[in-house]
Amino acid sequence: MPLHTFIVNGRSVTVDAPDDLPLLWVLRDMLGVTGPKYGCGVDVCKACTSHLDGVDVRPCVVPVSACAGKRVTTIEGLADGDRLHPVQEAWLEQDVAQCGFCQPGQIMAAVALLKRTGDPTDEDIDAIANICRCGTYFKIREAIRAAAARM
């Protein structure tokens, strides 16, 4: 199998995997990075949202071959040491999580949104379209607004 070298959460990794293996399986099964969750596998639920060179992507549909020489950031790589990212802090302050399954993807989508716009509208927030079975959308919206104010 081919070797693929890229950076995950600041650490260079090389994996021996088929070119078309979804990045999600490389992260979870080969590298032990379990923050991105498997939900649907077809880019609908967005529970696996991570960043590829700073852009939000769904690793369930990104082949590992697309990552060569790039930076992959998951929820595990978002904090700066013991210092949480402002979006993570806002999530805690707003008590967003219920079951927590979708939260890593929600947070990663929110971070990407706030990189694109510092003052998101309701439409901007709705456009991230991550699915939350617990229905914490109001708290998610409040957390994104709080993080935007902080950033």
mmCIF file of C-alpha atoms in Angstrom:
data_model
loop_
_atom_site.group_PDB
_atom_site.id
_atom_site.type_symbol
_atom_site.label_atom_id
_atom_site.label_comp_id
_atom_site.label_asym_id
_atom_site.label_seq_id
_atom_site.Cartn_x
_atom_site.Cartn_y
_atom_site.Cartn_z
ATOM 1 C CA MET A 1 0.000 0.000 0.000
ATOM 2 C CA PRO A 2 1.118 3.574 -0.517
ATOM 3 C CA LEU A 3 2.530 5.739 2.244
ATOM 4 C CA HIS A 4 0.819 9.029 3.061
ATOM 5 C CA THR A 5 2.572 11.721 5.095
ATOM 6 C CA PHE A 6 0.741 14.681 6.572
ATOM 7 C CA ILE A 7 0.437 16.578 9.864
ATOM 8 C CA VAL A 8 -2.208 15.744 12.457
ATOM 9 C CA ASN A 9 -2.651 18.195 15.316
ATOM 10 C CA GLY A 10 0.877 19.504 14.856
ATOM 11 C CA ARG A 11 2.556 16.096 14.582
ATOM 12 C CA SER A 12 3.897 14.639 11.346
ATOM 13 C CA VAL A 13 2.476 11.193 10.620
ATOM 14 C CA THR A 14 3.000 8.618 7.910
ATOM 15 C CA VAL A 15 0.421 5.925 7.303
ATOM 16 C CA ASP A 16 0.406 2.922 5.029
ATOM 17 C CA ALA A 17 -3.108 2.950 3.605
ATOM 18 C CA PRO A 18 -5.023 2.679 0.337
ATOM 19 C CA ASP A 19 -5.347 6.027 -1.451
ATOM 20 C CA ASP A 20 -9.141 5.966 -1.210
ATOM 21 C CA LEU A 21 -9.372 5.111 2.498
ATOM 22 C CA PRO A 22 -11.431 7.854 4.175
ATOM 23 C CA LEU A 23 -9.381 10.107 6.425
ATOM 24 C CA LEU A 24 -11.831 9.424 9.263
ATOM 25 C CA TRP A 25 -10.780 5.766 9.412
ATOM 26 C CA VAL A 26 -7.105 6.712 9.253
ATOM 27 C CA LEU A 27 -7.573 9.132 12.143
ATOM 28 C CA ARG A 28 -9.674 6.838 14.320
ATOM 29 C CA ASP A 29 -8.397 3.348 13.514
ATOM 30 C CA MET A 30 -4.782 3.916 12.550
ATOM 31 C CA LEU A 31 -3.815 6.981 14.594
ATOM 32 C CA GLY A 32 -6.133 6.675 17.613
ATOM 33 C CA VAL A 33 -7.615 10.164 17.141
ATOM 34 C CA THR A 34 -11.201 9.620 18.269
ATOM 35 C CA GLY A 35 -12.587 13.164 18.539
ATOM 36 C CA PRO A 36 -14.068 13.144 15.023
ATOM 37 C CA LYS A 37 -17.110 10.883 15.279
ATOM 38 C CA TYR A 38 -18.569 8.562 12.675
ATOM 39 C CA GLY A 39 -22.201 9.430 12.140
ATOM 40 C CA CYS A 40 -23.319 8.921 8.565
ATOM 41 C CA GLY A 41 -20.243 8.435 6.377
ATOM 42 C CA VAL A 42 -21.709 10.550 3.566
ATOM 43 C CA ASP A 43 -21.158 14.198 4.657
ATOM 44 C CA VAL A 44 -24.674 14.734 5.977
ATOM 45 C CA CYS A 45 -24.474 14.750 9.786
ATOM 46 C CA LYS A 46 -21.053 16.451 9.994
ATOM 47 C CA ALA A 47 -20.152 14.779 13.320
ATOM 48 C CA CYS A 48 -16.645 14.177 11.988
ATOM 49 C CA THR A 49 -15.934 17.806 10.994
ATOM 50 C CA SER A 50 -12.226 18.577 11.170
ATOM 51 C CA HIS A 51 -9.961 21.064 9.407
ATOM 52 C CA LEU A 52 -7.708 20.430 6.429
ATOM 53 C CA ASP A 53 -5.262 23.311 6.052
ATOM 54 C CA GLY A 54 -7.652 25.442 8.102
ATOM 55 C CA VAL A 55 -10.790 24.665 6.080
ATOM 56 C CA ASP A 56 -13.606 22.625 7.589
ATOM 57 C CA VAL A 57 -14.021 19.235 5.907
ATOM 58 C CA ARG A 58 -15.729 15.952 6.642
ATOM 59 C CA PRO A 59 -13.066 13.237 6.967
ATOM 60 C CA CYS A 60 -15.674 10.567 6.269
ATOM 61 C CA VAL A 61 -15.587 11.595 2.586
ATOM 62 C CA VAL A 62 -12.004 12.908 2.254
ATOM 63 C CA PRO A 63 -9.612 10.251 0.955
ATOM 64 C CA VAL A 64 -6.305 10.036 2.787
ATOM 65 C CA SER A 65 -4.545 10.700 -0.532
ATOM 66 C CA ALA A 66 -5.958 14.266 -0.453
ATOM 67 C CA CYS A 67 -4.020 14.989 2.756
ATOM 68 C CA ALA A 68 -0.470 14.609 1.473
ATOM 69 C CA GLY A 69 1.674 17.387 2.909
ATOM 70 C CA LYS A 70 -1.316 19.101 4.527
ATOM 71 C CA ARG A 71 -2.332 19.928 8.083
ATOM 72 C CA VAL A 72 -5.241 18.082 9.648
ATOM 73 C CA THR A 73 -6.675 19.546 12.837
ATOM 74 C CA THR A 74 -9.223 17.715 14.947
ATOM 75 C CA ILE A 75 -10.864 18.705 18.217
ATOM 76 C CA GLU A 76 -7.838 17.230 20.009
ATOM 77 C CA GLY A 77 -5.560 19.799 18.360
ATOM 78 C CA LEU A 78 -7.716 22.856 18.877
ATOM 79 C CA ALA A 79 -6.571 23.869 22.373
ATOM 80 C CA ASP A 80 -3.185 25.459 22.930
ATOM 81 C CA GLY A 81 -1.768 23.150 25.577
ATOM 82 C CA ASP A 82 -3.970 23.540 28.652
ATOM 83 C CA ARG A 83 -5.581 26.690 27.254
ATOM 84 C CA LEU A 84 -8.881 25.982 25.535
ATOM 85 C CA HIS A 85 -9.825 27.634 22.274
ATOM 86 C CA PRO A 86 -12.365 30.461 22.803
ATOM 87 C CA VAL A 87 -15.068 28.363 21.116
ATOM 88 C CA GLN A 88 -14.409 25.488 23.526
ATOM 89 C CA GLU A 89 -14.601 27.904 26.453
ATOM 90 C CA ALA A 90 -17.898 29.322 25.181
ATOM 91 C CA TRP A 91 -19.279 25.781 24.772
ATOM 92 C CA LEU A 92 -18.565 25.090 28.424
ATOM 93 C CA GLU A 93 -19.874 28.445 29.645
ATOM 94 C CA GLN A 94 -23.120 28.045 27.674
ATOM 95 C CA ASP A 95 -23.465 24.406 28.829
ATOM 96 C CA VAL A 96 -24.100 23.300 25.232
ATOM 97 C CA ALA A 97 -23.441 19.577 25.345
ATOM 98 C CA GLN A 98 -26.030 17.022 26.306
ATOM 99 C CA CYS A 99 -24.958 13.642 24.945
ATOM 100 C CA GLY A 100 -21.835 15.247 23.436
ATOM 101 C CA PHE A 101 -21.553 12.990 20.384
ATOM 102 C CA CYS A 102 -21.816 15.760 17.801
ATOM 103 C CA GLN A 103 -19.975 18.393 19.807
ATOM 104 C CA PRO A 104 -16.445 17.944 18.389
ATOM 105 C CA GLY A 105 -17.826 18.432 14.872
ATOM 106 C CA GLN A 106 -20.019 21.327 15.999
ATOM 107 C CA ILE A 107 -17.053 23.065 17.624
ATOM 108 C CA MET A 108 -14.777 22.543 14.621
ATOM 109 C CA ALA A 109 -17.482 23.918 12.295
ATOM 110 C CA ALA A 110 -17.952 26.925 14.578
ATOM 111 C CA VAL A 111 -14.206 27.639 14.613
ATOM 112 C CA ALA A 112 -14.132 27.546 10.806
ATOM 113 C CA LEU A 113 -17.161 29.840 10.633
ATOM 114 C CA LEU A 114 -15.535 32.356 12.973
ATOM 115 C CA LYS A 115 -12.400 32.330 10.832
ATOM 116 C CA ARG A 116 -14.570 33.319 7.864
ATOM 117 C CA THR A 117 -16.637 35.943 9.681
ATOM 118 C CA GLY A 118 -16.148 37.537 13.064
ATOM 119 C CA ASP A 119 -19.792 38.568 13.396
ATOM 120 C CA PRO A 120 -21.912 35.666 12.130
ATOM 121 C CA THR A 121 -25.608 36.092 11.412
ATOM 122 C CA ASP A 122 -28.223 33.480 12.279
ATOM 123 C CA GLU A 123 -28.097 32.427 8.626
ATOM 124 C CA ASP A 124 -24.303 31.978 8.827
ATOM 125 C CA ILE A 125 -24.672 29.808 11.920
ATOM 126 C CA ASP A 126 -27.519 27.782 10.405
ATOM 127 C CA ALA A 127 -25.430 27.207 7.265
ATOM 128 C CA ILE A 128 -22.904 25.078 9.160
ATOM 129 C CA ALA A 129 -25.753 22.508 9.258
ATOM 130 C CA ASN A 130 -24.252 20.078 11.760
ATOM 131 C CA ILE A 131 -26.909 17.730 13.099
ATOM 132 C CA CYS A 132 -27.534 17.543 16.857
ATOM 133 C CA ARG A 133 -29.940 14.819 17.972
ATOM 134 C CA CYS A 134 -30.323 16.469 21.385
ATOM 135 C CA GLY A 135 -31.507 19.707 19.761
ATOM 136 C CA THR A 136 -29.134 22.088 21.529
ATOM 137 C CA TYR A 137 -29.179 24.480 18.573
ATOM 138 C CA PHE A 138 -30.168 27.510 20.673
ATOM 139 C CA LYS A 139 -27.235 26.920 23.031
ATOM 140 C CA ILE A 140 -24.919 26.314 20.060
ATOM 141 C CA ARG A 141 -25.982 29.655 18.587
ATOM 142 C CA GLU A 142 -25.361 31.404 21.921
ATOM 143 C CA ALA A 143 -21.946 29.779 22.301
ATOM 144 C CA ILE A 144 -20.912 30.843 18.789
ATOM 145 C CA ARG A 145 -22.009 34.404 19.530
ATOM 146 C CA ALA A 146 -20.117 34.397 22.849
ATOM 147 C CA ALA A 147 -16.977 33.052 21.172
ATOM 148 C CA ALA A 148 -17.255 35.647 18.397
ATOM 149 C CA ALA A 149 -17.412 38.430 21.000
ATOM 150 C CA ARG A 150 -14.390 36.963 22.780
ATOM 151 C CA MET A 151 -12.333 36.559 19.605
#
